[in-house]
Every structure is written in C-alpha cells, then in structure tokens.
Amino acid sequence: QVQLVESGGGLVQPGGSLRLSCAASGSISSIGVMGWYRQAPGGQRELVATITSSSVTNYAYSTKGRFTISRDNAKNMVYLQMTSLVPEDTAVYYCYALHKLAWPSYWGQGTQVTVSS
C-alpha cells in the first residue's frame, strides 16, 4: 500500500508560480511511474505530467513549457513546478503513483490551485 500527500497549492495571480509537492510513503519500492493529474471545476480529471523512476518525463500539451515535473527518489518526493499560470490552470491537482506492475494505482487527496487576480 502506498500513501500520497500533496501540498503547495493555494491562490496565485495570473503569471505567477507555484510548486506542488507530493510525499509518498508505504510500499515505496513498488512504485514505478508517478505524476500529476488535475480536475477543473465542472471538468474531468486529466493528466498533467508523468515521470518515471529514471526521470523520463511527459507533459500534457497545455502545460508544455510552463510546468516541470521532477522526482527525488531518495526522499520519495515528486514535485510540480508551475510557472506562467493562467486562470485555466485552476483545478484540484492530484498526485498519483503507478505500481511497477501497472496495478494498482494510488492517489493523493488533492491540493487546490486557484489562479485569479
């Protein structure tokens, strides 16, 4: 079993930056890919970015050039550095981790990011 706890969300002005953190605990050795999803008000949960154990990254098109995902395996942490934020980035951001065998997946409780002036 893996537990994920997100932090770092909050209110930020357009053009500002936030860094989200995700701390993993439990059966850490079972974790493979980790990443971030988000769910905007009235929307569906969508992929933001993923990162493998070897730090290979993938990003949603809408976040390319603005968001950076990183991983510290020694600290069991995953980060999402968000820059040039726009109101459309407003969402609950969820950390996730995928078992090395691709099942099951684990989810954090989410952290709210609000981009507004």
PDB file of C-alpha atoms in Angstrom:
ATOM      1  CA  GLN A   1       0.000   0.000   0.000  1.00  0.00           C
ATOM      2  CA  VAL A   2       1.181   3.496  -0.885  1.00  0.00           C
ATOM      3  CA  GLN A   3       0.023   6.759   0.611  1.00  0.00           C
ATOM      4  CA  LEU A   4       0.400  10.064  -1.216  1.00  0.00           C
ATOM      5  CA  VAL A   5       0.049  13.505   0.328  1.00  0.00           C
ATOM      6  CA  GLU A   6       0.070  16.668  -1.767  1.00  0.00           C
ATOM      7  CA  SER A   7       0.962  20.133  -0.598  1.00  0.00           C
ATOM      8  CA  GLY A   8       1.798  23.526  -2.017  1.00  0.00           C
ATOM      9  CA  GLY A   9      -1.487  24.564  -3.528  1.00  0.00           C
ATOM     10  CA  GLY A  10      -3.035  27.936  -2.981  1.00  0.00           C
ATOM     11  CA  LEU A  11      -4.095  31.179  -4.561  1.00  0.00           C
ATOM     12  CA  VAL A  12      -1.785  32.799  -7.064  1.00  0.00           C
ATOM     13  CA  GLN A  13      -2.118  35.653  -9.514  1.00  0.00           C
ATOM     14  CA  PRO A  14      -2.006  35.082 -13.259  1.00  0.00           C
ATOM     15  CA  GLY A  15       1.581  34.884 -14.390  1.00  0.00           C
ATOM     16  CA  GLY A  16       2.697  33.654 -11.013  1.00  0.00           C
ATOM     17  CA  SER A  17       4.255  30.401  -9.938  1.00  0.00           C
ATOM     18  CA  LEU A  18       3.594  27.584  -7.532  1.00  0.00           C
ATOM     19  CA  ARG A  19       5.419  24.428  -6.640  1.00  0.00           C
ATOM     20  CA  LEU A  20       3.407  21.403  -5.665  1.00  0.00           C
ATOM     21  CA  SER A  21       4.916  18.594  -3.655  1.00  0.00           C
ATOM     22  CA  CYS A  22       3.857  15.014  -3.227  1.00  0.00           C
ATOM     23  CA  ALA A  23       5.215  12.854  -0.453  1.00  0.00           C
ATOM     24  CA  ALA A  24       4.943   9.107  -0.826  1.00  0.00           C
ATOM     25  CA  SER A  25       5.009   6.625   1.995  1.00  0.00           C
ATOM     26  CA  GLY A  26       4.285   2.974   2.484  1.00  0.00           C
ATOM     27  CA  SER A  27       5.472   0.391  -0.001  1.00  0.00           C
ATOM     28  CA  ILE A  28       7.754   2.789  -1.840  1.00  0.00           C
ATOM     29  CA  SER A  29       9.681   0.068  -3.611  1.00  0.00           C
ATOM     30  CA  SER A  30       6.558  -0.911  -5.509  1.00  0.00           C
ATOM     31  CA  ILE A  31       6.177   2.496  -7.174  1.00  0.00           C
ATOM     32  CA  GLY A  32       7.002   2.973 -10.819  1.00  0.00           C
ATOM     33  CA  VAL A  33       5.697   5.956 -12.731  1.00  0.00           C
ATOM     34  CA  MET A  34       4.466   8.927 -10.738  1.00  0.00           C
ATOM     35  CA  GLY A  35       2.736  12.046 -11.875  1.00  0.00           C
ATOM     36  CA  TRP A  36       0.115  14.690 -11.527  1.00  0.00           C
ATOM     37  CA  TYR A  37      -3.462  14.934 -12.666  1.00  0.00           C
ATOM     38  CA  ARG A  38      -5.861  17.803 -12.280  1.00  0.00           C
ATOM     39  CA  GLN A  39      -9.573  18.330 -12.276  1.00  0.00           C
ATOM     40  CA  ALA A  40     -11.012  21.731 -13.057  1.00  0.00           C
ATOM     41  CA  PRO A  41     -14.434  22.818 -11.834  1.00  0.00           C
ATOM     42  CA  GLY A  42     -17.011  21.002 -13.894  1.00  0.00           C
ATOM     43  CA  GLY A  43     -14.331  19.117 -15.778  1.00  0.00           C
ATOM     44  CA  GLN A  44     -12.860  15.667 -15.860  1.00  0.00           C
ATOM     45  CA  ARG A  45      -9.641  14.556 -14.289  1.00  0.00           C
ATOM     46  CA  GLU A  46      -6.873  14.961 -16.827  1.00  0.00           C
ATOM     47  CA  LEU A  47      -3.216  14.126 -16.999  1.00  0.00           C
ATOM     48  CA  VAL A  48      -0.769  16.939 -16.329  1.00  0.00           C
ATOM     49  CA  ALA A  49       2.606  15.227 -16.314  1.00  0.00           C
ATOM     50  CA  THR A  50       4.300  11.935 -15.565  1.00  0.00           C
ATOM     51  CA  ILE A  51       7.794  10.952 -14.590  1.00  0.00           C
ATOM     52  CA  THR A  52       9.453   7.565 -14.488  1.00  0.00           C
ATOM     53  CA  SER A  53      11.882   6.259 -11.915  1.00  0.00           C
ATOM     54  CA  SER A  54      14.684   7.234 -14.281  1.00  0.00           C
ATOM     55  CA  SER A  55      13.252  10.760 -14.608  1.00  0.00           C
ATOM     56  CA  VAL A  56      11.868  10.447 -18.106  1.00  0.00           C
ATOM     57  CA  THR A  57       9.048  12.964 -18.315  1.00  0.00           C
ATOM     58  CA  ASN A  58       5.920  13.511 -20.334  1.00  0.00           C
ATOM     59  CA  TYR A  59       3.614  16.504 -20.285  1.00  0.00           C
ATOM     60  CA  ALA A  60       0.157  17.410 -21.370  1.00  0.00           C
ATOM     61  CA  TYR A  61       0.242  19.732 -24.343  1.00  0.00           C
ATOM     62  CA  SER A  62      -1.415  22.548 -22.427  1.00  0.00           C
ATOM     63  CA  THR A  63       1.392  22.641 -19.868  1.00  0.00           C
ATOM     64  CA  LYS A  64       4.421  22.321 -22.131  1.00  0.00           C
ATOM     65  CA  GLY A  65       6.995  24.994 -21.473  1.00  0.00           C
ATOM     66  CA  ARG A  66       5.302  26.117 -18.274  1.00  0.00           C
ATOM     67  CA  PHE A  67       5.246  23.130 -15.943  1.00  0.00           C
ATOM     68  CA  THR A  68       8.132  20.982 -14.836  1.00  0.00           C
ATOM     69  CA  ILE A  69       7.795  17.679 -13.056  1.00  0.00           C
ATOM     70  CA  SER A  70      10.692  16.320 -11.061  1.00  0.00           C
ATOM     71  CA  ARG A  71      11.353  13.446  -8.728  1.00  0.00           C
ATOM     72  CA  ASP A  72      13.599  12.759  -5.794  1.00  0.00           C
ATOM     73  CA  ASN A  73      13.614   9.024  -5.279  1.00  0.00           C
ATOM     74  CA  ALA A  74      15.786   9.249  -2.187  1.00  0.00           C
ATOM     75  CA  LYS A  75      13.224  11.480  -0.492  1.00  0.00           C
ATOM     76  CA  ASN A  76      10.201   9.737  -2.001  1.00  0.00           C
ATOM     77  CA  MET A  77       9.008  13.045  -3.368  1.00  0.00           C
ATOM     78  CA  VAL A  78       7.566  14.277  -6.632  1.00  0.00           C
ATOM     79  CA  TYR A  79       7.250  17.944  -7.494  1.00  0.00           C
ATOM     80  CA  LEU A  80       5.390  20.023 -10.000  1.00  0.00           C
ATOM     81  CA  GLN A  81       6.845  23.444 -10.657  1.00  0.00           C
ATOM     82  CA  MET A  82       4.225  25.605 -12.309  1.00  0.00           C
ATOM     83  CA  THR A  83       5.069  28.909 -13.915  1.00  0.00           C
ATOM     84  CA  SER A  84       3.230  31.430 -16.054  1.00  0.00           C
ATOM     85  CA  LEU A  85      -0.006  30.313 -14.502  1.00  0.00           C
ATOM     86  CA  VAL A  86      -3.288  31.245 -16.121  1.00  0.00           C
ATOM     87  CA  PRO A  87      -6.832  31.032 -14.758  1.00  0.00           C
ATOM     88  CA  GLU A  88      -7.408  27.915 -16.837  1.00  0.00           C
ATOM     89  CA  ASP A  89      -4.898  26.140 -14.611  1.00  0.00           C
ATOM     90  CA  THR A  90      -7.314  26.432 -11.707  1.00  0.00           C
ATOM     91  CA  ALA A  91      -8.068  22.916 -10.552  1.00  0.00           C
ATOM     92  CA  VAL A  92      -7.573  20.380  -7.851  1.00  0.00           C
ATOM     93  CA  TYR A  93      -4.228  18.763  -8.505  1.00  0.00           C
ATOM     94  CA  TYR A  94      -3.775  15.122  -7.617  1.00  0.00           C
ATOM     95  CA  CYS A  95      -0.588  13.197  -7.183  1.00  0.00           C
ATOM     96  CA  TYR A  96      -0.589   9.634  -8.388  1.00  0.00           C
ATOM     97  CA  ALA A  97       1.695   6.663  -8.372  1.00  0.00           C
ATOM     98  CA  LEU A  98       1.550   3.568 -10.508  1.00  0.00           C
ATOM     99  CA  HIS A  99       2.613   0.188  -9.255  1.00  0.00           C
ATOM    100  CA  LYS A 100       5.577  -1.263 -11.120  1.00  0.00           C
ATOM    101  CA  LEU A 101       3.284  -3.994 -12.377  1.00  0.00           C
ATOM    102  CA  ALA A 102       0.824  -1.325 -13.571  1.00  0.00           C
ATOM    103  CA  TRP A 103      -1.754  -2.254 -10.961  1.00  0.00           C
ATOM    104  CA  PRO A 104      -2.948  -0.799  -8.740  1.00  0.00           C
ATOM    105  CA  SER A 105      -2.608   2.950  -8.905  1.00  0.00           C
ATOM    106  CA  TYR A 106      -2.546   5.255  -5.911  1.00  0.00           C
ATOM    107  CA  TRP A 107      -3.941   8.736  -5.473  1.00  0.00           C
ATOM    108  CA  GLY A 108      -3.491  11.582  -3.089  1.00  0.00           C
ATOM    109  CA  GLN A 109      -6.365  13.642  -1.757  1.00  0.00           C
ATOM    110  CA  GLY A 110      -5.572  16.615  -3.954  1.00  0.00           C
ATOM    111  CA  THR A 111      -4.480  20.183  -3.424  1.00  0.00           C
ATOM    112  CA  GLN A 112      -6.379  23.195  -4.708  1.00  0.00           C
ATOM    113  CA  VAL A 113      -4.685  25.576  -7.103  1.00  0.00           C
ATOM    114  CA  THR A 114      -6.541  28.777  -7.849  1.00  0.00           C
ATOM    115  CA  VAL A 115      -5.212  31.270 -10.369  1.00  0.00           C
ATOM    116  CA  SER A 116      -7.016  34.562 -10.047  1.00  0.00           C
ATOM    117  CA  SER A 117      -6.337  38.247  -9.731  1.00  0.00           C
TER     118      SER A 117
END
